[in-house]
mmCIF file of N, CA and C in Angstrom:
data_model
loop_
_atom_site.group_PDB
_atom_site.id
_atom_site.type_symbol
_atom_site.label_atom_id
_atom_site.label_comp_id
_atom_site.label_asym_id
_atom_site.label_seq_id
_atom_site.Cartn_x
_atom_site.Cartn_y
_atom_site.Cartn_z
ATOM 1 N N MET A 1 111.751 106.196 102.369
ATOM 2 C CA MET A 1 110.261 106.420 102.081
ATOM 3 C C MET A 1 109.873 107.853 102.788
ATOM 4 N N LYS A 2 110.629 108.040 104.173
ATOM 5 C CA LYS A 2 110.055 109.087 104.949
ATOM 6 C C LYS A 2 110.448 110.333 104.277
ATOM 7 N N ASP A 3 111.696 110.574 103.603
ATOM 8 C CA ASP A 3 112.027 111.679 102.942
ATOM 9 C C ASP A 3 110.927 112.051 101.966
ATOM 10 N N LYS A 4 110.550 110.986 101.107
ATOM 11 C CA LYS A 4 109.416 111.204 100.270
ATOM 12 C C LYS A 4 108.094 111.795 100.856
ATOM 13 N N ILE A 5 107.735 111.100 101.816
ATOM 14 C CA ILE A 5 106.657 111.521 102.687
ATOM 15 C C ILE A 5 106.858 113.069 103.266
ATOM 16 N N GLU A 6 107.901 113.367 103.678
ATOM 17 C CA GLU A 6 108.070 114.667 104.008
ATOM 18 C C GLU A 6 107.933 115.741 102.778
ATOM 19 N N THR A 7 108.297 115.280 101.751
ATOM 20 C CA THR A 7 108.268 116.257 100.534
ATOM 21 C C THR A 7 106.759 116.347 100.062
ATOM 22 N N ILE A 8 106.047 115.040 100.111
ATOM 23 C CA ILE A 8 104.676 115.314 99.889
ATOM 24 C C ILE A 8 104.025 116.281 100.643
ATOM 25 N N ILE A 9 104.249 116.149 102.094
ATOM 26 C CA ILE A 9 103.630 116.850 102.980
ATOM 27 C C ILE A 9 103.854 118.557 102.873
ATOM 28 N N LEU A 10 105.274 118.692 102.551
ATOM 29 C CA LEU A 10 105.573 120.096 102.513
ATOM 30 C C LEU A 10 104.937 120.522 101.283
ATOM 31 N N GLU A 11 104.905 119.881 100.140
ATOM 32 C CA GLU A 11 104.404 120.601 98.803
ATOM 33 C C GLU A 11 102.960 120.576 99.096
ATOM 34 N N ALA A 12 102.152 119.738 99.813
ATOM 35 C CA ALA A 12 100.773 119.955 100.085
ATOM 36 C C ALA A 12 100.497 121.265 100.898
ATOM 37 N N LEU A 13 101.121 121.315 101.945
ATOM 38 C CA LEU A 13 101.250 122.437 102.887
ATOM 39 C C LEU A 13 101.316 123.683 102.319
ATOM 40 N N ASN A 14 102.475 123.644 101.483
ATOM 41 C CA ASN A 14 103.032 125.109 100.855
ATOM 42 C C ASN A 14 101.707 125.400 99.797
ATOM 43 N N GLU A 15 101.301 124.326 99.042
ATOM 44 C CA GLU A 15 100.206 124.786 98.191
ATOM 45 C C GLU A 15 98.997 125.433 98.773
ATOM 46 N N VAL A 16 98.591 124.751 99.908
ATOM 47 C CA VAL A 16 97.568 125.438 100.583
ATOM 48 C C VAL A 16 97.793 126.789 101.276
ATOM 49 N N LEU A 17 99.094 127.043 101.490
ATOM 50 C CA LEU A 17 99.200 128.459 101.925
ATOM 51 C C LEU A 17 99.338 129.277 100.745
ATOM 52 N N GLU A 18 99.992 128.885 99.550
ATOM 53 C CA GLU A 18 99.840 129.890 98.527
ATOM 54 C C GLU A 18 98.444 130.043 97.899
ATOM 55 N N ASP A 19 97.566 129.099 98.005
ATOM 56 C CA ASP A 19 96.159 129.419 97.513
ATOM 57 C C ASP A 19 95.577 130.230 98.299
ATOM 58 N N ASN A 20 95.961 130.433 99.726
ATOM 59 C CA ASN A 20 95.313 131.394 100.587
ATOM 60 C C ASN A 20 96.181 132.764 100.771
ATOM 61 N N GLY A 21 97.172 132.940 99.933
ATOM 62 C CA GLY A 21 97.828 134.230 99.709
ATOM 63 C C GLY A 21 98.701 134.530 100.999
ATOM 64 N N ILE A 22 99.189 133.359 101.553
ATOM 65 C CA ILE A 22 100.089 133.245 102.569
ATOM 66 C C ILE A 22 101.562 132.984 101.886
ATOM 67 N N ASP A 23 102.302 134.188 102.043
ATOM 68 C CA ASP A 23 103.567 134.163 101.441
ATOM 69 C C ASP A 23 104.645 133.615 102.449
ATOM 70 N N HIS A 24 104.730 132.240 102.667
ATOM 71 C CA HIS A 24 105.531 131.624 103.592
ATOM 72 C C HIS A 24 105.900 130.234 103.115
ATOM 73 N N LYS A 25 107.148 129.840 102.982
ATOM 74 C CA LYS A 25 107.531 128.584 102.623
ATOM 75 C C LYS A 25 107.831 127.743 104.055
ATOM 76 N N LEU A 26 106.976 126.659 104.212
ATOM 77 C CA LEU A 26 107.183 126.124 105.363
ATOM 78 C C LEU A 26 108.358 125.157 105.390
ATOM 79 N N ASN A 27 108.969 125.061 106.572
ATOM 80 C CA ASN A 27 110.027 123.822 106.931
ATOM 81 C C ASN A 27 109.482 123.139 107.988
ATOM 82 N N SER A 28 110.557 121.894 108.158
ATOM 83 C CA SER A 28 109.857 120.949 109.066
ATOM 84 C C SER A 28 109.695 121.408 110.577
ATOM 85 N N GLU A 29 110.261 122.380 111.135
ATOM 86 C CA GLU A 29 109.961 122.841 112.387
ATOM 87 C C GLU A 29 108.429 124.033 112.447
ATOM 88 N N ASP A 30 108.219 124.463 111.433
ATOM 89 C CA ASP A 30 106.966 125.409 111.641
ATOM 90 C C ASP A 30 106.127 124.874 112.300
ATOM 91 N N ILE A 31 105.339 125.532 113.145
ATOM 92 C CA ILE A 31 104.128 125.047 113.727
ATOM 93 C C ILE A 31 102.942 125.261 112.818
ATOM 94 N N LEU A 32 102.316 124.189 112.764
ATOM 95 C CA LEU A 32 101.164 124.062 111.835
ATOM 96 C C LEU A 32 99.697 124.421 112.389
ATOM 97 N N PHE A 33 99.501 124.019 113.484
ATOM 98 C CA PHE A 33 98.177 124.241 113.884
ATOM 99 C C PHE A 33 98.243 124.347 115.471
ATOM 100 N N GLY A 34 97.399 125.189 115.943
ATOM 101 C CA GLY A 34 97.307 125.416 117.582
ATOM 102 C C GLY A 34 97.839 126.742 117.837
ATOM 103 N N ASP A 35 98.262 126.987 118.948
ATOM 104 C CA ASP A 35 98.764 128.276 119.399
ATOM 105 C C ASP A 35 99.926 128.622 118.365
ATOM 106 N N LYS A 36 99.774 129.811 117.782
ATOM 107 C CA LYS A 36 100.992 130.220 116.994
ATOM 108 C C LYS A 36 101.075 129.402 115.528
ATOM 109 N N GLY A 37 100.027 128.582 115.429
ATOM 110 C CA GLY A 37 100.067 127.805 114.032
ATOM 111 C C GLY A 37 99.825 128.785 112.876
ATOM 112 N N ILE A 38 100.387 128.286 111.837
ATOM 113 C CA ILE A 38 100.094 128.921 110.374
ATOM 114 C C ILE A 38 98.884 128.677 109.805
ATOM 115 N N LEU A 39 98.329 127.658 110.192
ATOM 116 C CA LEU A 39 96.989 127.053 109.682
ATOM 117 C C LEU A 39 96.024 127.152 110.442
ATOM 118 N N ASP A 40 94.697 127.538 109.845
ATOM 119 C CA ASP A 40 93.600 127.631 110.652
ATOM 120 C C ASP A 40 92.783 126.100 110.389
ATOM 121 N N SER A 41 91.755 125.895 110.989
ATOM 122 C CA SER A 41 91.142 124.492 110.809
ATOM 123 C C SER A 41 90.962 124.071 109.454
ATOM 124 N N MET A 42 90.290 125.114 108.632
ATOM 125 C CA MET A 42 89.952 124.702 107.316
ATOM 126 C C MET A 42 91.122 124.392 106.638
ATOM 127 N N ASP A 43 92.288 125.239 106.632
ATOM 128 C CA ASP A 43 93.389 125.066 105.843
ATOM 129 C C ASP A 43 93.996 123.612 106.071
ATOM 130 N N LEU A 44 94.061 123.253 107.570
ATOM 131 C CA LEU A 44 94.494 122.103 107.943
ATOM 132 C C LEU A 44 93.920 120.928 107.290
ATOM 133 N N VAL A 45 92.645 120.981 107.412
ATOM 134 C CA VAL A 45 91.570 119.910 106.648
ATOM 135 C C VAL A 45 91.908 119.740 105.339
ATOM 136 N N ASN A 46 92.042 120.851 104.451
ATOM 137 C CA ASN A 46 92.277 120.924 103.170
ATOM 138 C C ASN A 46 93.762 120.406 103.018
ATOM 139 N N ALA A 47 94.627 120.692 103.665
ATOM 140 C CA ALA A 47 96.013 120.130 103.619
ATOM 141 C C ALA A 47 96.042 118.619 103.704
ATOM 142 N N LEU A 48 95.267 118.105 104.879
ATOM 143 C CA LEU A 48 95.408 116.794 105.174
ATOM 144 C C LEU A 48 94.728 115.847 103.859
ATOM 145 N N VAL A 49 93.688 116.618 103.318
ATOM 146 C CA VAL A 49 92.980 115.717 102.262
ATOM 147 C C VAL A 49 93.913 115.650 101.114
ATOM 148 N N GLU A 50 94.574 116.691 100.911
ATOM 149 C CA GLU A 50 95.487 116.877 99.608
ATOM 150 C C GLU A 50 96.550 115.796 100.058
ATOM 151 N N ILE A 51 97.172 115.878 101.115
ATOM 152 C CA ILE A 51 98.303 114.836 101.604
ATOM 153 C C ILE A 51 97.800 113.367 101.353
ATOM 154 N N GLU A 52 96.546 113.082 101.931
ATOM 155 C CA GLU A 52 95.987 111.638 101.505
ATOM 156 C C GLU A 52 95.913 111.199 100.107
ATOM 157 N N SER A 53 95.480 112.314 99.425
ATOM 158 C CA SER A 53 95.367 111.946 97.883
ATOM 159 C C SER A 53 96.764 111.924 97.403
ATOM 160 N N ARG A 54 97.716 112.738 97.727
ATOM 161 C CA ARG A 54 99.095 112.448 97.139
ATOM 162 C C ARG A 54 99.819 111.154 97.630
ATOM 163 N N ILE A 55 99.619 110.802 98.926
ATOM 164 C CA ILE A 55 100.067 109.475 99.405
ATOM 165 C C ILE A 55 99.331 108.326 98.597
ATOM 166 N N ALA A 56 98.133 108.457 98.292
ATOM 167 C CA ALA A 56 97.651 107.184 97.541
ATOM 168 C C ALA A 56 98.074 107.270 96.035
ATOM 169 N N ASP A 57 98.295 108.493 95.555
ATOM 170 C CA ASP A 57 98.977 108.393 94.206
ATOM 171 C C ASP A 57 100.510 107.855 94.179
ATOM 172 N N GLU A 58 101.079 108.369 95.279
ATOM 173 C CA GLU A 58 102.645 107.912 95.204
ATOM 174 C C GLU A 58 102.911 106.534 95.613
ATOM 175 N N PHE A 59 101.984 105.955 96.643
ATOM 176 C CA PHE A 59 102.375 104.781 97.223
ATOM 177 C C PHE A 59 101.263 103.772 97.069
ATOM 178 N N ASP A 60 100.243 104.126 96.096
ATOM 179 C CA ASP A 60 99.019 103.100 95.842
ATOM 180 C C ASP A 60 98.531 102.633 97.226
ATOM 181 N N LYS A 61 98.216 103.443 98.306
ATOM 182 C CA LYS A 61 97.873 103.217 99.687
ATOM 183 C C LYS A 61 96.872 104.248 100.132
ATOM 184 N N ASP A 62 95.623 103.807 100.311
ATOM 185 C CA ASP A 62 94.608 104.783 101.015
ATOM 186 C C ASP A 62 94.915 104.878 102.482
ATOM 187 N N ILE A 63 95.106 105.876 102.955
ATOM 188 C CA ILE A 63 95.310 106.166 104.454
ATOM 189 C C ILE A 63 94.169 107.215 104.945
ATOM 190 N N SER A 64 94.159 107.156 106.144
ATOM 191 C CA SER A 64 93.046 108.430 106.936
ATOM 192 C C SER A 64 93.848 108.865 107.913
ATOM 193 N N ILE A 65 94.317 110.205 107.763
ATOM 194 C CA ILE A 65 95.287 110.836 108.688
ATOM 195 C C ILE A 65 94.434 111.199 109.865
ATOM 196 N N VAL A 66 93.200 111.702 109.774
ATOM 197 C CA VAL A 66 92.526 112.162 110.628
ATOM 198 C C VAL A 66 91.585 110.713 111.223
ATOM 199 N N ASN A 67 92.275 110.270 112.423
ATOM 200 C CA ASN A 67 91.408 109.118 112.927
ATOM 201 C C ASN A 67 91.896 109.073 114.298
ATOM 202 N N GLU A 68 91.197 108.182 115.115
ATOM 203 C CA GLU A 68 91.298 108.276 116.725
ATOM 204 C C GLU A 68 92.334 108.323 117.106
ATOM 205 N N LYS A 69 93.498 107.618 116.578
ATOM 206 C CA LYS A 69 94.764 107.567 117.220
ATOM 207 C C LYS A 69 95.302 109.000 117.154
ATOM 208 N N ALA A 70 95.189 109.756 116.019
ATOM 209 C CA ALA A 70 95.595 111.186 116.097
ATOM 210 C C ALA A 70 95.203 112.103 117.137
ATOM 211 N N PHE A 71 94.029 111.702 117.258
ATOM 212 C CA PHE A 71 93.314 112.694 118.404
ATOM 213 C C PHE A 71 93.591 112.243 119.710
ATOM 214 N N SER A 72 94.047 110.986 119.898
ATOM 215 C CA SER A 72 94.334 110.441 121.283
ATOM 216 C C SER A 72 95.845 110.762 121.652
ATOM 217 N N MET A 73 96.598 111.216 120.709
ATOM 218 C CA MET A 73 98.192 111.332 121.070
ATOM 219 C C MET A 73 98.200 112.330 121.965
ATOM 220 N N LYS A 74 99.236 112.236 122.889
ATOM 221 C CA LYS A 74 99.652 113.311 123.917
ATOM 222 C C LYS A 74 100.121 114.586 122.957
ATOM 223 N N ASN A 75 101.215 114.284 122.121
ATOM 224 C CA ASN A 75 101.779 115.186 121.204
ATOM 225 C C ASN A 75 100.891 115.015 119.862
ATOM 226 N N SER A 76 100.187 116.214 119.436
ATOM 227 C CA SER A 76 99.384 116.005 118.200
ATOM 228 C C SER A 76 100.315 115.977 117.069
ATOM 229 N N PRO A 77 99.976 114.922 116.166
ATOM 230 C CA PRO A 77 100.639 114.834 115.052
ATOM 231 C C PRO A 77 100.457 116.174 114.010
ATOM 232 N N PHE A 78 99.540 117.066 114.259
ATOM 233 C CA PHE A 78 99.492 117.870 113.390
ATOM 234 C C PHE A 78 100.074 119.435 113.949
ATOM 235 N N SER A 79 100.850 119.318 114.883
ATOM 236 C CA SER A 79 101.552 120.418 115.366
ATOM 237 C C SER A 79 102.710 120.858 114.431
ATOM 238 N N ASN A 80 103.410 120.130 113.829
ATOM 239 C CA ASN A 80 104.430 120.526 112.907
ATOM 240 C C ASN A 80 104.851 119.397 111.872
ATOM 241 N N VAL A 81 105.527 119.778 110.841
ATOM 242 C CA VAL A 81 105.748 118.990 109.915
ATOM 243 C C VAL A 81 106.574 117.560 110.194
ATOM 244 N N ASN A 82 107.456 117.789 111.220
ATOM 245 C CA ASN A 82 108.125 116.531 111.640
ATOM 246 C C ASN A 82 107.298 115.458 112.252
ATOM 247 N N ARG A 83 106.391 116.082 113.101
ATOM 248 C CA ARG A 83 105.386 115.083 113.821
ATOM 249 C C ARG A 83 104.494 114.573 112.728
ATOM 250 N N LEU A 84 103.974 115.265 111.851
ATOM 251 C CA LEU A 84 103.013 114.952 110.691
ATOM 252 C C LEU A 84 103.695 113.805 109.791
ATOM 253 N N THR A 85 105.017 113.920 109.668
ATOM 254 C CA THR A 85 105.606 113.145 108.763
ATOM 255 C C THR A 85 105.885 111.695 109.484
ATOM 256 N N GLU A 86 106.171 111.820 110.938
ATOM 257 C CA GLU A 86 106.276 110.645 111.588
ATOM 258 C C GLU A 86 104.900 109.811 111.679
ATOM 259 N N PHE A 87 103.767 110.483 111.797
ATOM 260 C CA PHE A 87 102.605 109.993 111.794
ATOM 261 C C PHE A 87 102.096 109.251 110.584
ATOM 262 N N VAL A 88 102.284 110.051 109.489
ATOM 263 C CA VAL A 88 101.837 109.464 108.008
ATOM 264 C C VAL A 88 102.781 108.337 107.765
ATOM 265 N N SER A 89 104.115 108.259 108.120
ATOM 266 C CA SER A 89 105.048 107.375 107.981
ATOM 267 C C SER A 89 104.581 105.908 108.458
ATOM 268 N N GLU A 90 103.855 106.139 109.829
ATOM 269 C CA GLU A 90 103.494 104.979 110.439
ATOM 270 C C GLU A 90 102.241 104.362 109.606
ATOM 271 N N LEU A 91 101.420 105.230 108.982
ATOM 272 C CA LEU A 91 100.051 104.785 108.355
ATOM 273 C C LEU A 91 100.483 104.174 106.916
ATOM 274 N N VAL A 92 101.532 104.554 106.456
ATOM 275 C CA VAL A 92 101.898 103.952 105.110
ATOM 276 C C VAL A 92 102.673 102.678 105.370
#
């Protein structure tokens, strides 16, 4: 299941990048947000909404990625694809 979640995340993130004219295919280690991040805050929000939608379609489960737990974590789940995949997997 974790591999499927990572695929969903990468597809959604790459779609957001493409929509913004950014010619870069993300991998699991790319920094998403923050210092040297490839996404600005609006891109991140758009990507997270798209990920939530795709997770709901694929797993028939509604999740909220942006929640209190996400913001209270020492290592942000939004920093790279690996961390985001781990975090979303816990929610699903």
